[in-house]
């Protein structure tokens, strides 16, 4: 029987001829990732193993991005624990404030992940790297500790849902609309324990940034990973960012899928996920009149250069509605610099947005943009769970950068066409 | 190994943000995390439950973030076992890895009511509702995972296989 893309990568990393859904395998890891929330717990567990050193100091990435720049004394101490561990173990890919960016934007940009890799990260959005044709998945701190110790992790080989993409997204519609549309269709457990594999000629029309956004939110459908077929755009991206050798895998023609879903990209509408689950996807005719207090543009989902540029296109020459707070978070220092040089940041500041240092802060209600009771935020982040961005009586509406920018102008959830 | 306790019942899609809100993630101290466990959906949980109680949820329990702080908070609260229709995969791994017993059982998840007295036998996977007398059988762990559980978690498992 044929294998899916994910199954082929896992078989290769486990040194096996072939694997089938349900097999338990031990796979070699290309990279192990942790952040300032999950690494301190992993370091404690690692210490219990009584080992002198990690399996490979070049294959571990420590990215303190959640509560940095340090939001309080306890967070500062957590970051210090990570910094000290990185120093003791001579971890090559430790990123201090000034170099740090949001992990899932930073790692591809630094060329640390390429096609064919197997990556675990103690962060649920580690599935982002599937955009590059890698197998990557979120785990907890103990798995991260074990990964740092032995360079291997166990996996139950997943079955997959195939998304066959055709056509092209319409103007002002982007990867975020596509993934919210899909989660609305299959639900927050629609891909539980499974891979989401994106193939078809429609893939070629999606930018790399769109693909990162889509793969990033595979976890919001419960998926183990999301993965895209490698094409010329992927190769171009990897050549520009990485010195690592990559390996391309595509599914066998006779691979079995739990489900095949065809999507014509030209039919994907603007989509906003209403509180309190990403599956509460609504299209413009069902948005109603939702007045907002805050807009967040950024995160591992939508803090990349094209996300900021797309928001700026809509806000250019216009003003944020008085009383609305618009917070923009370039995901990495490089994105920040590029957006600075090409005028994107000036456009956003002139419109009345505030620009922050790269951090995950507001997405998880950590810092830099917490909501009070009764407040509503349109956010380009990935979760709108109860209390996610602050008070338990606040509300988060998940949207694309384009919809977020348009909403900033009107003060209510708005489609880009209405302000252009 | 057996667990025995009163049931605390929740619905579908209990996410890790309500199990332990991110505002408390500036620490990883289990006792500190337990003080805030479930507070955004059930502020009485911390005061009203007893050690040994059993948590029963619906579908996709533990969805969301990879924070191991979530099963740690539940375990440190004294909950002896979580039963759900199914679990989000990272939460499932994390629970096994830190030694929080969890069982998947659709019928038990649907039938068992808050306040019922329930007994769980982890070796056989049998869940017995003492209040109603009804018995259920949970999905058994694959042998590989059983070994991790028997060793007391992933760290001990790796130590013994070094």
Coordinates of C-alpha atoms in Angstrom, one line a residue:
Chain A
X1 CA 0.0 0.0 0.0
X2 CA 1.2 3.5 -0.8
X3 CA 2.3 6.1 1.7
X4 CA 1.2 9.7 2.3
X5 CA 3.8 12.5 2.4
X6 CA 4.0 12.4 6.2
X7 CA 4.3 8.6 6.3
X8 CA 7.2 8.8 3.8
X9 CA 9.1 11.3 5.9
X10 CA 8.5 9.4 9.1
X11 CA 9.6 6.1 7.5
X12 CA 12.8 7.8 6.3
X13 CA 13.5 9.2 9.7
X14 CA 12.9 5.9 11.4
X15 CA 15.1 4.0 8.9
X16 CA 12.2 1.9 7.7
X17 CA 11.2 0.8 4.2
X18 CA 7.6 1.7 4.8
X19 CA 5.1 2.5 7.6
X20 CA 1.4 2.3 7.9
X21 CA -1.1 4.4 9.9
X22 CA -1.2 3.2 13.5
X23 CA 2.5 2.0 13.6
X24 CA 4.5 3.1 16.6
X25 CA 7.9 4.2 15.4
X26 CA 11.0 5.8 16.9
X27 CA 12.3 8.6 14.6
X28 CA 15.5 10.6 14.4
X29 CA 15.0 14.3 15.0
X30 CA 16.4 17.1 12.8
X31 CA 15.6 19.8 15.4
X32 CA 14.2 20.1 18.9
X33 CA 12.6 23.4 19.8
X34 CA 11.5 25.1 23.0
X35 CA 10.4 28.6 24.2
X36 CA 10.5 30.5 27.5
X37 CA 7.3 28.9 28.8
X38 CA 8.0 25.2 27.9
X39 CA 11.8 25.0 28.1
X40 CA 12.2 25.6 31.9
X41 CA 10.0 22.5 32.5
X42 CA 12.0 20.6 29.9
X43 CA 15.3 21.6 31.5
X44 CA 14.1 20.3 34.9
X45 CA 13.2 17.0 33.3
X46 CA 16.4 16.9 31.3
X47 CA 18.4 17.4 34.5
X48 CA 16.6 14.3 36.1
X49 CA 18.1 12.2 33.3
X50 CA 21.6 12.9 34.7
X51 CA 23.2 13.4 31.3
X52 CA 26.2 15.7 30.8
X53 CA 25.2 17.0 27.4
X54 CA 22.4 17.3 24.9
X55 CA 22.5 14.9 21.9
X56 CA 23.7 17.7 19.5
X57 CA 24.1 21.3 20.4
X58 CA 23.4 22.4 16.8
X59 CA 20.1 20.7 16.6
X60 CA 18.3 22.4 19.5
X61 CA 16.6 25.8 19.2
X62 CA 15.8 27.8 22.3
X63 CA 13.6 30.8 21.5
X64 CA 12.4 32.9 24.4
X65 CA 9.5 34.7 22.6
X66 CA 6.4 34.3 24.8
X67 CA 6.8 36.6 27.7
X68 CA 9.8 38.6 26.3
X69 CA 10.9 41.3 26.7
X70 CA 10.5 40.0 30.2
X71 CA 7.0 40.9 31.4
X72 CA 7.6 40.4 35.2
X73 CA 10.1 39.0 37.7
X74 CA 8.9 35.4 37.3
X75 CA 9.1 35.5 33.5
X76 CA 12.6 37.1 33.8
X77 CA 13.6 34.1 36.0
X78 CA 12.2 31.6 33.5
X79 CA 14.2 33.3 30.7
X80 CA 17.3 33.3 32.9
X81 CA 16.9 29.5 33.4
X82 CA 16.8 29.1 29.6
X83 CA 19.7 31.4 29.0
X84 CA 21.8 29.6 31.6
X85 CA 21.0 26.2 30.1
X86 CA 21.9 27.5 26.6
X87 CA 25.2 28.8 28.0
X88 CA 26.1 25.6 29.8
X89 CA 25.2 23.4 26.9
X90 CA 26.6 25.7 24.3
X91 CA 23.4 25.7 22.3
X92 CA 24.1 27.3 19.0
X93 CA 20.6 28.4 18.2
X94 CA 19.7 30.3 21.3
X95 CA 18.2 33.7 20.4
X96 CA 18.4 36.6 22.9
X97 CA 16.2 39.7 22.7
X98 CA 17.6 41.7 19.8
X99 CA 17.9 38.5 17.7
X100 CA 14.8 36.8 18.9
X101 CA 11.6 36.6 16.9
X102 CA 8.4 34.5 17.1
X103 CA 9.8 31.0 16.9
X104 CA 7.7 29.7 14.0
X105 CA 8.6 32.8 11.8
X106 CA 12.2 32.8 13.0
X107 CA 13.2 29.1 12.4
X108 CA 12.3 29.0 8.7
X109 CA 13.8 32.5 8.2
X110 CA 17.1 31.3 9.8
X111 CA 17.1 28.3 7.5
X112 CA 16.9 25.9 10.5
X113 CA 14.1 23.8 8.9
X114 CA 14.0 22.4 5.4
X115 CA 11.9 19.9 3.4
X116 CA 12.1 16.3 4.7
X117 CA 13.1 17.3 8.2
X118 CA 11.4 15.8 11.3
X119 CA 11.0 18.5 14.0
X120 CA 9.4 18.5 17.4
X121 CA 8.8 21.6 19.4
X122 CA 7.4 22.3 22.8
X123 CA 4.8 24.6 21.3
X124 CA 1.6 23.5 19.6
X125 CA 2.2 25.7 16.5
X126 CA 5.4 23.8 15.6
X127 CA 3.3 22.3 12.8
X128 CA 4.0 25.6 10.9
X129 CA 7.1 24.1 9.1
X130 CA 4.9 21.8 7.1
X131 CA 4.7 24.7 4.7
X132 CA 8.3 23.7 3.8
X133 CA 7.5 20.1 3.2
X134 CA 8.8 19.1 6.6
X135 CA 7.1 16.9 9.2
X136 CA 6.9 19.0 12.3
X137 CA 4.6 18.7 15.3
X138 CA 4.0 20.2 18.8
X139 CA 4.8 18.2 21.9
X140 CA 5.1 18.9 25.6
X141 CA 8.1 19.7 27.8
X142 CA 8.9 16.1 28.7
X143 CA 9.0 15.1 25.1
X144 CA 11.3 18.0 24.4
X145 CA 13.6 16.9 27.3
X146 CA 13.7 13.4 25.9
X147 CA 14.4 14.8 22.4
X148 CA 17.3 16.9 23.7
X149 CA 18.7 13.9 25.4
X150 CA 18.5 11.2 22.7
X151 CA 17.6 13.0 19.5
X152 CA 14.7 10.7 18.9
X153 CA 11.0 10.7 19.6
X154 CA 8.2 8.1 19.3
X155 CA 5.3 8.7 17.0
X156 CA 2.1 6.9 16.1
X157 CA 2.1 7.1 12.3
X158 CA -1.0 9.2 11.4
X159 CA -3.5 8.7 8.6
X160 CA -4.2 11.8 6.6
X161 CA -6.8 14.0 5.1
X162 CA -5.9 15.2 1.6
X163 CA -6.9 18.8 0.6
X164 CA -6.8 19.0 -3.1
X165 CA -6.5 22.7 -4.0
X166 CA -7.4 24.3 -7.3
X167 CA -7.7 27.8 -8.6
X168 CA -6.5 31.0 -7.0
X169 CA -7.5 33.2 -4.0
X170 CA -9.3 36.4 -4.7
X171 CA -7.9 39.8 -4.0
X172 CA -7.8 40.7 -0.3
X173 CA -8.4 37.0 0.6
X174 CA -5.3 35.2 2.0
X175 CA -4.1 32.0 3.7
X176 CA -5.9 32.9 7.0
X177 CA -9.2 32.9 5.3
X178 CA -8.4 29.6 3.7
X179 CA -7.5 27.9 7.0
X180 CA -10.4 29.4 8.9
X181 CA -12.7 28.3 6.1
X182 CA -11.3 24.7 6.4
X183 CA -11.6 24.6 10.2
X184 CA -15.1 25.9 9.9
X185 CA -15.8 23.0 7.6
X186 CA -14.2 20.1 9.5
X187 CA -14.3 21.4 13.1
X188 CA -11.7 21.8 15.9
X189 CA -11.4 18.0 16.1
X190 CA -11.9 17.4 12.4
X191 CA -8.4 16.2 11.9
X192 CA -7.7 14.8 15.4
X193 CA -4.5 12.7 15.3
X194 CA -4.3 13.0 11.5
X195 CA -2.1 14.8 9.0
X196 CA -3.5 17.5 6.8
X197 CA -1.8 17.3 3.4
X198 CA -2.2 20.1 0.9
X199 CA -1.6 19.3 -2.7
X200 CA -2.8 20.2 -6.2
X201 CA -2.2 23.0 -8.7
X202 CA -3.8 25.5 -6.4
X203 CA -0.8 25.2 -4.0
X204 CA 1.4 26.9 -6.6
X205 CA -0.6 30.1 -6.4
X206 CA -0.2 30.4 -2.6
X207 CA 2.7 32.5 -1.3
X208 CA 5.1 30.9 1.2
X209 CA 3.6 33.2 3.8
X210 CA 0.1 31.9 3.0
X211 CA 1.4 28.4 3.4
X212 CA 3.0 29.1 6.7
X213 CA -0.3 30.5 7.9
X214 CA -2.3 27.5 6.8
X215 CA 0.1 24.9 8.2
X216 CA 0.4 26.9 11.4
X217 CA -3.3 26.4 12.2
X218 CA -3.5 22.7 11.4
X219 CA -3.4 22.2 15.2
X220 CA -6.6 24.2 15.5
X221 CA -8.3 21.3 13.7
X222 CA -6.7 18.9 16.1
X223 CA -4.1 17.7 13.4
X224 CA -0.8 16.2 14.2
X225 CA 0.7 18.1 11.3
X226 CA -0.1 20.1 8.2
X227 CA 2.1 19.7 5.2
X228 CA 2.5 21.1 1.7
X229 CA 3.9 19.6 -1.4
X230 CA 7.3 21.1 -2.3
X231 CA 7.3 23.3 -5.4
X232 CA 9.5 25.9 -7.0
X233 CA 8.4 28.6 -4.5
X234 CA 9.5 26.3 -1.6
X235 CA 12.8 25.6 -3.3
X236 CA 13.4 29.3 -3.9
X237 CA 12.6 30.0 -0.2
X238 CA 14.9 27.3 1.1
X239 CA 17.8 28.4 -1.3
X240 CA 17.4 32.0 -0.1
X241 CA 17.3 31.1 3.7
X242 CA 19.2 27.8 4.3
X243 CA 22.5 26.1 3.7
X244 CA 21.0 22.7 4.8
X245 CA 20.3 20.0 2.2
X246 CA 16.7 19.1 1.8
X247 CA 14.8 16.0 0.7
X248 CA 11.5 16.2 -1.1
X249 CA 8.8 13.6 -0.5
X250 CA 5.5 13.3 -2.3
X251 CA 2.6 11.0 -1.6
X252 CA 2.4 7.7 -3.6
X253 CA -0.4 7.6 -6.2
X254 CA -2.1 4.7 -4.2
X255 CA -1.7 6.4 -0.8
X256 CA -4.8 5.9 1.3
X257 CA -6.6 8.9 2.8
X258 CA -9.2 9.1 5.6
X259 CA -10.9 11.7 3.5
X260 CA -10.2 13.8 0.4
X261 CA -11.5 17.4 0.3
X262 CA -11.5 19.5 -2.9
X263 CA -11.2 23.2 -2.5
X264 CA -11.4 25.8 -5.3
X265 CA -9.4 28.7 -3.9
X266 CA -11.4 31.2 -5.9
X267 CA -14.5 30.3 -3.8
X268 CA -12.9 30.9 -0.4
X269 CA -14.6 33.9 1.2
X270 CA -13.4 36.4 3.8
X271 CA -13.7 34.3 7.0
X272 CA -13.8 35.4 10.7
X273 CA -13.9 32.9 13.6
X274 CA -16.3 34.2 16.3
X275 CA -15.8 33.4 20.0
X276 CA -14.9 31.0 21.5
X277 CA -13.6 28.4 19.0
X278 CA -11.7 28.6 15.8
X279 CA -14.4 26.5 14.1
X280 CA -17.1 29.3 14.6
X281 CA -16.2 30.5 11.1
X282 CA -18.5 33.1 9.6
X283 CA -18.6 34.8 6.2
X284 CA -19.4 38.6 5.8
X285 CA -23.1 38.2 5.4
X286 CA -23.2 36.7 8.9
X287 CA -20.9 39.1 10.7
X288 CA -23.6 41.5 11.8
X289 CA -22.6 44.7 13.6
X290 CA -19.7 43.7 16.0
X291 CA -18.1 46.8 17.5
X292 CA -14.5 46.3 18.6
X293 CA -12.0 47.9 21.0
X294 CA -8.7 46.5 19.8
X295 CA -7.0 45.0 16.8
X296 CA -3.9 42.8 16.9
X297 CA -1.8 42.2 13.7
X298 CA 1.0 39.8 14.3
X299 CA 1.8 36.3 15.8
X300 CA 3.3 33.1 14.4
X301 CA 0.2 32.9 12.3
X302 CA 0.2 36.3 10.6
X303 CA 3.2 38.4 11.6
X304 CA 5.2 37.9 8.4
X305 CA 6.2 40.6 6.0
X306 CA 3.4 40.1 3.5
X307 CA 0.9 40.2 6.4
X308 CA 2.1 43.6 7.4
X309 CA 2.2 44.8 3.8
X310 CA -1.3 43.6 3.2
X311 CA -2.5 45.4 6.3
X312 CA -0.6 48.6 5.2
X313 CA -2.2 48.5 1.7
X314 CA -5.6 48.8 3.3
X315 CA -4.6 51.4 5.9
X316 CA -2.5 53.6 3.5
X317 CA -3.7 57.2 3.7
X318 CA -6.5 56.3 6.1
X319 CA -6.8 56.6 9.9
X320 CA -7.6 54.1 12.6
X321 CA -11.0 54.9 14.1
X322 CA -10.7 57.1 17.2
X323 CA -10.8 55.0 20.3
X324 CA -9.6 51.7 18.7
X325 CA -6.2 50.4 19.7
X326 CA -4.2 48.8 16.9
X327 CA -1.2 46.8 17.9
X328 CA 1.2 45.5 15.2
X329 CA 3.9 42.9 16.0
X330 CA 6.4 42.1 13.3
X331 CA 7.3 38.5 14.0
X332 CA 11.1 38.8 13.7
X333 CA 13.8 41.4 13.6
X334 CA 14.4 40.8 9.9
X335 CA 10.7 41.3 9.1
X336 CA 10.8 44.5 11.3
X337 CA 13.7 45.8 9.4
X338 CA 12.3 45.0 6.0
X339 CA 9.0 46.6 6.9
X340 CA 10.9 49.6 8.1
X341 CA 12.9 50.0 4.9
X342 CA 10.0 49.5 2.5
X343 CA 7.8 52.0 4.3
X344 CA 5.2 49.5 5.6
X345 CA 5.8 50.6 9.2
X346 CA 5.6 54.3 8.4
X347 CA 2.2 53.7 6.7
X348 CA 0.9 51.8 9.7
X349 CA 2.2 54.4 12.2
X350 CA 0.8 57.3 10.2
X351 CA -2.6 55.5 10.2
X352 CA -2.4 55.3 14.0
X353 CA -1.1 51.8 14.8
X354 CA 1.5 51.1 17.4
X355 CA 4.5 48.9 16.5
X356 CA 5.8 46.5 19.1
X357 CA 8.9 44.3 19.5
X358 CA 8.5 40.8 18.2
X359 CA 6.7 38.8 20.9
X360 CA 3.9 36.2 21.3
X361 CA 2.6 38.4 24.2
X362 CA -1.0 39.4 23.4
X363 CA -2.0 36.2 21.5
X364 CA -2.1 34.2 24.7
X365 CA -3.1 37.0 27.1
X366 CA 0.5 37.2 28.3
X367 CA 1.3 40.9 28.0
X368 CA 1.2 43.8 25.6
X369 CA -2.5 44.1 24.8
X370 CA -4.6 42.4 27.5
X371 CA -8.4 42.8 27.2
X372 CA -10.7 44.0 30.0
X373 CA -14.2 42.5 30.7
X374 CA -16.5 43.1 27.8
X375 CA -13.8 44.2 25.4
X376 CA -13.6 42.8 21.9
X377 CA -10.5 42.3 19.7
X378 CA -10.2 41.4 16.0
X379 CA -6.9 39.5 15.9
X380 CA -4.8 37.8 13.3
X381 CA -3.7 35.3 15.9
X382 CA -4.8 31.6 16.1
X383 CA -7.0 31.0 19.2
X384 CA -10.2 32.7 20.4
X385 CA -10.7 30.4 23.5
X386 CA -12.5 31.8 26.5
X387 CA -10.2 34.2 28.3
X388 CA -7.4 33.7 25.7
X389 CA -6.4 37.4 25.5
X390 CA -7.4 38.6 28.9
X391 CA -10.6 38.8 31.0
X392 CA -12.8 35.8 30.8
X393 CA -15.6 38.1 29.6
X394 CA -13.5 39.5 26.7
X395 CA -13.9 38.2 23.2
X396 CA -11.4 37.5 20.4
X397 CA -12.4 37.3 16.7
X398 CA -9.9 35.6 14.5
X399 CA -9.3 37.2 11.1
X400 CA -6.8 37.9 8.3
X401 CA -4.6 40.9 8.3
X402 CA -6.7 42.4 5.6
X403 CA -10.0 42.1 7.6
X404 CA -8.2 43.3 10.7
X405 CA -6.9 46.4 9.0
X406 CA -10.3 47.2 7.5
X407 CA -11.9 46.7 10.9
X408 CA -9.4 49.1 12.5
X409 CA -10.7 51.8 10.1
X410 CA -14.4 51.3 10.9
X411 CA -14.3 50.1 14.5
X412 CA -16.3 47.1 13.7
X413 CA -15.7 43.8 11.9
X414 CA -15.4 44.8 8.2
X415 CA -14.5 43.3 4.8
X416 CA -11.6 45.0 3.1
X417 CA -13.7 45.9 0.0
X418 CA -15.9 48.2 2.1
X419 CA -13.0 50.6 2.8
X420 CA -11.1 50.3 -0.5
Chain B
X1 CA -3.7 0.3 39.9
X2 CA -7.2 1.7 40.7
X3 CA -8.7 5.1 41.1
X4 CA -11.9 5.9 43.1
X5 CA -13.7 9.2 43.4
X6 CA -16.5 11.6 42.8
X7 CA -17.0 12.9 39.3
X8 CA -16.5 16.4 38.2
X9 CA -18.0 16.8 34.7
X10 CA -17.2 19.1 31.8
X11 CA -18.2 19.4 28.2
X12 CA -16.5 19.2 24.8
X13 CA -13.3 21.0 23.7
X14 CA -12.0 21.8 27.1
X15 CA -8.9 23.7 26.1
X16 CA -5.6 24.2 27.8
X17 CA -6.3 27.9 28.2
X18 CA -9.2 27.1 30.6
X19 CA -7.4 24.3 32.3
X20 CA -4.6 26.7 33.2
X21 CA -4.8 30.3 31.8
X22 CA -1.5 31.6 30.3
X23 CA -1.4 34.5 32.8
X24 CA -0.2 31.9 35.3
X25 CA 2.5 30.4 33.0
X26 CA 5.2 32.6 34.5
X27 CA 5.7 29.6 36.9
X28 CA 5.9 25.9 36.5
X29 CA 5.5 25.0 40.2
X30 CA 2.8 22.3 40.3
X31 CA 1.2 23.6 43.6
X32 CA 1.0 27.1 42.3
X33 CA -0.6 26.0 39.0
X34 CA -3.1 23.9 40.9
X35 CA -4.4 27.0 42.7
X36 CA -5.7 28.3 39.3
X37 CA -6.8 25.1 37.6
X38 CA -10.1 25.4 35.7
X39 CA -10.8 28.8 37.2
X40 CA -12.0 30.5 34.0
X41 CA -14.8 28.0 33.4
X42 CA -15.3 26.7 37.0
X43 CA -14.1 29.0 39.7
X44 CA -15.4 26.6 42.4
X45 CA -13.3 23.7 41.2
X46 CA -10.3 24.6 43.3
X47 CA -12.3 24.7 46.5
X48 CA -15.0 22.1 45.9
X49 CA -13.1 19.0 44.7
X50 CA -11.4 16.4 46.9
X51 CA -8.2 14.5 46.3
X52 CA -8.9 11.4 44.3
X53 CA -11.9 12.9 42.3
X54 CA -12.2 11.9 38.7
X55 CA -12.6 14.5 35.9
X56 CA -14.9 13.5 33.0
X57 CA -14.9 15.5 29.8
X58 CA -16.4 15.2 26.3
X59 CA -14.7 15.3 22.9
X60 CA -11.3 16.8 22.2
X61 CA -10.3 17.3 25.8
X62 CA -7.1 19.3 26.3
X63 CA -7.1 21.0 22.8
X64 CA -5.0 24.0 22.2
X65 CA -1.5 24.8 23.5
X66 CA 1.2 22.3 24.2
X67 CA 1.7 23.5 27.8
X68 CA 2.5 20.5 29.9
X69 CA 1.4 22.9 32.7
X70 CA -2.2 21.7 31.9
X71 CA -1.9 18.1 32.9
X72 CA 0.5 19.1 35.7
X73 CA -2.1 21.4 37.1
X74 CA -4.8 18.7 37.0
X75 CA -2.5 16.1 38.6
X76 CA -1.3 18.6 41.3
X77 CA -5.0 19.3 42.1
X78 CA -5.3 15.7 43.2
X79 CA -7.4 14.5 40.3
X80 CA -6.8 10.7 40.1
X81 CA -7.9 10.2 36.5
X82 CA -9.4 12.0 33.4
X83 CA -12.0 10.2 31.3
X84 CA -13.1 11.7 28.0
X85 CA -14.6 10.8 24.7
X86 CA -11.3 11.6 23.1
X87 CA -8.2 13.7 23.8
X88 CA -6.3 16.3 21.8
X89 CA -3.1 14.6 20.9
X90 CA -0.5 16.8 22.6
X91 CA -2.5 16.7 25.9
X92 CA -2.6 12.9 25.5
X93 CA 1.2 12.6 25.1
X94 CA 1.8 15.0 27.9
X95 CA -0.4 13.2 30.3
X96 CA 1.2 9.8 29.6
X97 CA 4.7 11.5 29.9
X98 CA 4.0 13.0 33.3
X99 CA 2.0 10.1 34.7
X100 CA -1.5 11.5 34.8
X101 CA -3.8 8.5 34.0
X102 CA -6.3 9.3 31.2
X103 CA -8.8 7.0 29.5
X104 CA -10.8 7.3 26.3
X105 CA -14.3 6.0 26.6
X106 CA -17.2 7.5 24.6
X107 CA -20.0 5.8 26.5
X108 CA -18.6 6.6 29.9
X109 CA -18.0 10.2 28.8
X110 CA -21.7 10.5 27.7
X111 CA -23.3 8.6 30.6
X112 CA -21.5 9.5 33.7
X113 CA -23.0 12.5 35.5
X114 CA -21.4 15.1 37.8
X115 CA -21.3 13.8 41.4
X116 CA -21.5 10.1 40.4
X117 CA -19.1 7.9 42.3
X118 CA -16.8 6.1 39.9
X119 CA -14.1 3.4 40.2
X120 CA -11.4 2.9 37.5
X121 CA -9.2 -0.1 37.1
X122 CA -6.2 0.9 34.9
X123 CA -5.0 -2.6 34.3
X124 CA -8.2 -3.8 32.8
X125 CA -9.5 -0.5 31.5
X126 CA -12.8 -1.1 33.3
X127 CA -14.7 2.0 34.5
X128 CA -17.4 1.2 37.0
X129 CA -20.1 3.8 37.9
X130 CA -20.8 2.8 41.6
X131 CA -23.8 5.2 41.7
X132 CA -25.7 3.6 38.7
X133 CA -24.0 0.2 38.7
X134 CA -23.1 0.5 35.0
X135 CA -19.7 -0.7 33.6
X136 CA -17.7 0.6 30.7
X137 CA -14.5 -0.6 29.0
X138 CA -12.0 2.1 27.9
X139 CA -9.7 1.9 24.9
X140 CA -6.6 -0.1 26.1
X141 CA -3.1 1.5 25.9
X142 CA -0.8 0.0 23.3
X143 CA 2.0 -2.1 25.0
X144 CA 4.6 0.6 24.1
X145 CA 2.7 3.2 26.1
X146 CA 1.9 0.8 28.9
X147 CA 5.6 0.4 29.4
X148 CA 6.1 4.2 29.7
X149 CA 3.2 4.3 32.2
X150 CA 4.6 1.3 34.2
X151 CA 8.0 3.0 34.4
X152 CA 6.3 6.1 35.8
X153 CA 6.7 8.4 32.8
X154 CA 8.9 9.1 29.8
X155 CA 12.0 10.3 31.8
X156 CA 12.1 7.1 33.9
X157 CA 11.5 5.0 30.7
X158 CA 14.5 6.6 29.0
X159 CA 16.7 6.2 32.1
X160 CA 15.9 2.5 32.3
X161 CA 16.6 2.0 28.5
X162 CA 19.9 3.9 28.5

